């Protein structure tokens, strides 16, 4: 594999990691919204962090 192929592979791997992180944050937020009334303070904080991460990546689930 040439230099271009390696660089392209690095970009694809990076994008896949970004998509996985966005997907994980989206699931955390959705799970929180399903049971918001029963959520603990730690779950609320985690959901808020997930929401902020999503907004930074132009993914607003609200």
Short mmCIF file of C-alpha atoms in Angstrom, two decimals:
data_model
loop_
_atom_site.label_atom_id
_atom_site.label_comp_id
_atom_site.label_asym_id
_atom_site.label_seq_id
_atom_site.Cartn_x
_atom_site.Cartn_y
_atom_site.Cartn_z
CA UNK A 1 0.00 0.00 0.00
CA UNK A 2 1.38 3.38 -0.95
CA UNK A 3 1.54 6.55 1.09
CA UNK A 4 -1.80 7.78 -0.28
CA UNK A 5 -3.46 4.50 0.63
CA UNK A 6 -2.12 4.65 4.18
CA UNK A 7 -3.27 8.25 4.61
CA UNK A 8 -6.69 7.37 3.24
CA UNK A 9 -6.93 4.41 5.60
CA UNK A 10 -6.05 6.68 8.55
CA UNK A 11 -8.81 9.11 7.55
CA UNK A 12 -11.35 6.29 7.25
CA UNK A 13 -10.35 4.86 10.64
CA UNK A 14 -10.57 8.30 12.22
CA UNK A 15 -14.02 8.89 10.73
CA UNK A 16 -15.18 5.47 11.96
CA UNK A 17 -14.01 6.30 15.49
CA UNK A 18 -15.82 9.66 15.33
CA UNK A 19 -19.02 7.98 14.13
CA UNK A 20 -18.79 5.38 16.89
CA UNK A 21 -18.39 8.12 19.51
CA UNK A 22 -21.34 10.05 18.10
CA UNK A 23 -23.46 6.89 18.02
CA UNK A 24 -22.56 6.09 21.63
CA UNK A 25 -23.41 9.61 22.78
CA UNK A 26 -26.71 9.50 20.89
CA UNK A 27 -27.65 6.20 22.56
CA UNK A 28 -26.77 7.58 26.02
CA UNK A 29 -28.97 10.61 25.40
CA UNK A 30 -31.87 8.56 24.04
CA UNK A 31 -31.70 6.10 26.94
CA UNK A 32 -31.67 8.99 29.40
CA UNK A 33 -34.71 10.60 27.77
CA UNK A 34 -36.64 7.31 27.97
CA UNK A 35 -36.23 7.14 31.74
CA UNK A 36 -35.47 10.73 32.66
CA UNK A 37 -37.72 10.75 35.73
CA UNK A 38 -35.94 7.76 37.31
CA UNK A 39 -32.40 8.79 36.31
CA UNK A 40 -29.76 9.29 38.97
CA UNK A 41 -27.67 12.43 39.21
CA UNK A 42 -24.71 10.59 37.65
CA UNK A 43 -26.88 9.51 34.71
CA UNK A 44 -28.09 13.08 34.28
CA UNK A 45 -24.51 14.36 34.21
CA UNK A 46 -23.46 11.68 31.71
CA UNK A 47 -26.44 12.50 29.49
CA UNK A 48 -25.63 16.22 29.61
CA UNK A 49 -22.02 15.49 28.62
CA UNK A 50 -23.27 13.31 25.76
CA UNK A 51 -25.58 16.10 24.61
CA UNK A 52 -22.75 18.65 24.67
CA UNK A 53 -20.55 16.25 22.66
CA UNK A 54 -23.32 15.80 20.11
CA UNK A 55 -23.82 19.54 19.77
CA UNK A 56 -20.07 20.04 19.23
CA UNK A 57 -20.34 17.54 16.36
CA UNK A 58 -23.42 19.23 14.88
CA UNK A 59 -25.68 16.36 15.98
CA UNK A 60 -28.57 17.75 18.02
CA UNK A 61 -31.01 15.02 19.10
CA UNK A 62 -33.45 17.46 20.73
#
